[in-house]
Every structure is written in structure tokens, then in C-alpha cells.
Amino acid sequence: MRTERVTIEGAAFLTTLHLAGPVGLLALHGSVEGGTAELAREVAARTGATLLTFTQPTGPPRHIPSTRMSPCAPLTAFLTHTTLTVSLHGHNRRSAPRTIYVGGSHRPAARILATALADSPFTPVTALSDIPHLLRGLHPDNPVNRTRDGGVQLELPVRARTTHPVRTDPEVPPAPVVNAITVGVRVIMERLSAVAEPDEL
């Protein structure tokens, strides 16, 4: 596992990269969207997936949109090594406190994760028309879509990514969500290894 400091648009980030399996867990906004880095780390450890997290250890955290996260060395290594990405984000939609939006360009993999999340206390939404435009994760410059087979963007409400209503360090993701995403990632990995063309998932 490697840690490296990078600067993007004047903001200092600490990245943690562990190259492992062909599916990658990515948390671009670990300090802003609390619990996403910890959730990615736990799922990667359980599944043998590749891991990359970005946190901002000093100063007030800044949210840089995913499409502007420049290709720093850790992100380039991650995108080169993995074939499919599961990118974890947080949303604060007051009208959807128990909704997990399942976006990204790889819709078959999105459906696999949604099926696994259906057993959690949260409701997964996969229909792109029902996902707010800014949360769909479909832009080609979004890192979730820049691996060979694209990926899945999970937009998680606060209580799906931390068990603490008040921010703590480190955050503790809720076990049912960790378990569900772990199951989904394992299924995706099995399908990727079983078929010649990943798009047949």
C-alpha cells in the first residue's frame, strides 16, 4: 500500500493506493463525503480489489468535481491497472435520506450492486431517469468511466456511509452497507473472470 501527497487545483491531497484485483474501489472525496474512504478501504480488504482513496488531512476540505480530478500519478496507476471501477460518493439529498443512487456507465454491474444493496436498510435506484442529473456519473471525464470497462458510481446518503451523525475520524461505515457492497463486488469479480467479454455481465 502506497501513500503519496498530490496537489489538484491548489488543494493538497493524501492518496492511498493498493494495486490488487481487476475491480477497483475508488473514493475521490474521502474528507468531504465522510465515510466513503473507509467504506472503500473495508470492501477492498474483504474482496481483494484494488483501492485508491483521496483525503485532505490539512485545512478545510474542498470538493473538486470528479471530472476535474486531474490524472495525478496514483490515479493514472489505478486507471491503468483496473478494468472496472466502483466509485463511492456521498449525497445529502434531504428528500432521499435512505436512497442509494447507482449510476455510472457499466449498467450490468450497476444492477448487480443494486441487487446486493436491496438487502440493506437502504433503497438502491438504478433507473437513470430517476437519478438526479449531477449524480448519474456518466460524464466521460469522470474517473469512474475511464477504466477499460467503465464502472459504477454509488451515491450514498450520510447514514449509508457512517454510523455517526456527527463527523468522527475515522468514520465507521454501517455493517449492512459494507456487507452488501462486498457481496456485489464479489459477484462482479466472479462474472469478470467467467466471461470473455466483461460487457456480458
Coordinates of C-alpha atoms in Angstrom, one line a residue:
M1 CA 0.0 0.0 0.0
R2 CA 1.5 3.3 -1.0
T3 CA 0.6 6.8 0.2
E4 CA 1.5 9.9 -1.8
R5 CA 0.8 13.6 -1.5
V6 CA -0.6 15.3 -4.6
T7 CA -1.9 18.8 -5.4
I8 CA -5.0 19.3 -7.5
E9 CA -6.3 22.8 -8.2
G10 CA -4.3 24.1 -5.2
A11 CA -5.8 21.6 -2.8
A12 CA -3.4 19.2 -1.0
F13 CA -4.5 15.5 -1.0
L14 CA -3.1 12.4 0.6
T15 CA -3.7 9.4 -1.6
T16 CA -3.6 5.8 -0.6
L17 CA -3.2 3.2 -3.4
H18 CA -3.1 -0.5 -3.3
L19 CA -2.9 -2.4 -6.6
A20 CA -4.6 -5.8 -6.4
G21 CA -7.6 -7.2 -8.4
P22 CA -9.1 -6.0 -11.6
V23 CA -12.1 -4.3 -9.9
G24 CA -11.1 -1.1 -8.2
L25 CA -12.7 0.7 -5.2
L26 CA -12.3 4.5 -5.6
A27 CA -13.1 7.3 -3.1
L28 CA -12.2 10.7 -4.6
H29 CA -13.8 12.8 -1.8
G30 CA -12.9 11.0 1.4
S31 CA -12.6 14.1 3.5
V32 CA -15.7 15.9 2.1
E33 CA -18.0 12.9 1.8
G34 CA -17.3 11.3 5.1
G35 CA -17.1 7.5 5.3
T36 CA -16.5 6.9 1.6
A37 CA -12.8 6.3 2.0
E38 CA -13.3 4.0 5.0
L39 CA -16.0 2.1 3.1
A40 CA -13.8 1.7 0.1
R41 CA -10.9 0.5 2.2
E42 CA -13.0 -2.1 4.0
V43 CA -14.6 -3.5 0.9
A44 CA -11.3 -3.7 -0.9
A45 CA -9.7 -5.5 2.0
R46 CA -12.5 -8.1 2.0
T47 CA -12.6 -8.7 -1.7
G48 CA -9.0 -8.3 -2.9
A49 CA -10.0 -5.3 -5.1
T50 CA -7.6 -2.5 -6.0
L51 CA -8.0 0.6 -3.8
L52 CA -7.5 4.3 -4.2
T53 CA -8.6 6.9 -1.8
F54 CA -8.2 10.7 -1.6
T55 CA -8.3 12.6 1.7
Q56 CA -7.4 16.1 2.7
P57 CA -5.6 15.9 6.0
T58 CA -5.0 19.6 6.5
G59 CA -7.1 22.7 6.1
P60 CA -10.8 23.0 5.3
P61 CA -11.7 20.2 2.8
R62 CA -12.6 21.3 -0.8
H63 CA -14.9 19.4 -3.1
I64 CA -13.4 19.3 -6.5
P65 CA -15.8 17.7 -9.0
S66 CA -14.9 14.2 -10.2
T67 CA -14.5 15.4 -13.8
R68 CA -11.7 17.8 -12.7
M69 CA -9.7 15.4 -10.7
S70 CA -6.5 15.6 -12.7
P71 CA -4.6 12.5 -13.8
C72 CA -2.1 12.5 -11.0
A73 CA 0.3 9.5 -10.7
P74 CA -1.8 7.5 -8.2
L75 CA -5.0 8.0 -10.3
T76 CA -3.2 7.1 -13.5
A77 CA -1.8 3.9 -11.9
F78 CA -5.3 3.0 -10.7
L79 CA -6.9 3.6 -14.1
T80 CA -4.2 1.6 -15.9
H81 CA -4.3 -1.3 -13.5
T82 CA -8.1 -1.8 -13.1
T83 CA -10.7 -2.8 -15.7
L84 CA -13.9 -1.8 -13.8
T85 CA -14.3 0.8 -11.1
V86 CA -16.7 1.1 -8.2
S87 CA -16.6 4.8 -7.2
L88 CA -18.1 5.7 -3.8
H89 CA -19.6 9.2 -3.2
G90 CA -21.9 10.9 -0.7
H91 CA -25.1 12.8 -1.3
N92 CA -27.1 15.0 1.1
R93 CA -30.5 15.0 -0.6
R94 CA -32.9 15.7 2.2
S95 CA -35.7 14.2 0.2
A96 CA -33.8 10.9 -0.2
P97 CA -32.1 10.1 3.2
R98 CA -32.3 6.3 2.6
T99 CA -31.7 6.2 -1.1
I100 CA -28.5 5.0 -2.8
Y101 CA -28.2 6.1 -6.4
V102 CA -26.5 3.6 -8.6
G103 CA -25.0 5.4 -11.6
G104 CA -22.0 5.0 -13.9
S105 CA -21.6 3.7 -17.4
H106 CA -21.5 0.0 -16.7
R107 CA -25.2 -0.7 -16.2
P108 CA -25.0 -4.5 -15.8
A109 CA -22.5 -4.1 -12.9
A110 CA -24.8 -1.4 -11.5
R111 CA -27.7 -3.8 -11.4
I112 CA -25.5 -6.4 -9.6
L113 CA -24.6 -3.9 -6.9
A114 CA -28.2 -2.7 -6.6
T115 CA -29.4 -6.3 -6.1
A116 CA -26.9 -6.8 -3.3
L117 CA -27.9 -3.4 -1.7
A118 CA -31.6 -4.4 -1.8
D119 CA -30.8 -6.5 1.3
S120 CA -29.6 -3.5 3.2
P121 CA -31.7 -0.9 5.0
F122 CA -31.4 1.4 2.0
T123 CA -33.2 1.6 -1.3
P124 CA -31.0 1.4 -4.4
V125 CA -32.2 3.3 -7.5
T126 CA -30.8 2.2 -10.9
A127 CA -33.1 3.9 -13.4
L128 CA -31.0 6.7 -14.7
S129 CA -34.2 8.8 -15.3
D130 CA -34.8 8.6 -11.5
I131 CA -31.3 9.7 -10.5
P132 CA -30.6 13.4 -10.3
H133 CA -28.6 14.5 -13.3
L134 CA -25.5 15.5 -11.3
L135 CA -25.4 12.2 -9.5
R136 CA -25.6 9.9 -12.6
G137 CA -21.8 9.6 -13.0
L138 CA -22.0 9.3 -16.8
H139 CA -19.5 12.0 -17.9
P140 CA -16.7 10.5 -19.9
D141 CA -14.1 12.6 -17.9
N142 CA -15.3 11.1 -14.6
P143 CA -12.7 8.6 -13.5
V144 CA -15.4 6.0 -12.9
N145 CA -15.8 5.8 -16.6
R146 CA -12.1 5.9 -17.6
T147 CA -11.2 2.3 -16.8
R148 CA -11.4 -0.2 -19.7
D149 CA -15.0 -1.3 -18.9
G150 CA -16.2 1.8 -17.2
G151 CA -17.8 1.5 -13.8
V152 CA -20.4 2.1 -11.2
Q153 CA -20.9 5.3 -9.2
L154 CA -22.6 4.8 -5.8
E155 CA -24.1 7.9 -4.3
L156 CA -24.7 7.2 -0.7
P157 CA -26.7 9.2 1.9
V158 CA -25.0 10.1 5.2
R159 CA -26.3 7.1 7.2
A160 CA -25.2 4.7 4.5
R161 CA -21.6 5.7 4.9
T162 CA -21.2 6.4 8.6
T163 CA -22.7 5.2 11.8
H164 CA -22.0 8.6 13.5
P165 CA -24.4 11.6 12.9
V166 CA -21.5 13.9 13.9
R167 CA -18.3 13.6 12.0
T168 CA -15.6 11.4 13.5
D169 CA -12.1 10.4 12.3
P170 CA -12.0 7.7 11.2
E171 CA -15.6 7.3 10.1
V172 CA -17.2 3.9 10.7
P173 CA -19.4 2.7 7.8
P174 CA -22.5 0.7 8.7
A175 CA -22.0 -3.1 8.6
P176 CA -25.1 -3.8 6.4
V177 CA -23.8 -1.5 3.6
V178 CA -20.2 -2.8 3.9
N179 CA -21.6 -6.4 3.6
A180 CA -23.9 -5.6 0.7
I181 CA -21.2 -3.8 -1.4
T182 CA -18.8 -6.6 -0.6
V183 CA -21.3 -9.2 -1.9
G184 CA -21.9 -7.1 -5.1
V185 CA -18.2 -6.6 -5.8
R186 CA -17.5 -10.3 -5.3
V187 CA -20.2 -11.2 -7.8
I188 CA -18.8 -8.7 -10.3
M189 CA -15.4 -10.2 -9.9
E190 CA -16.7 -13.7 -10.5
R191 CA -18.6 -12.6 -13.6
L192 CA -15.5 -10.8 -15.0
S193 CA -13.4 -13.9 -14.5
A194 CA -16.1 -16.2 -16.0
V195 CA -16.8 -14.4 -19.3
A196 CA -14.6 -13.4 -22.2
E197 CA -16.2 -10.1 -22.6
P198 CA -17.0 -8.1 -19.4
D199 CA -19.9 -6.3 -21.1
E200 CA -21.7 -9.7 -21.0
L201 CA -22.2 -9.3 -17.2

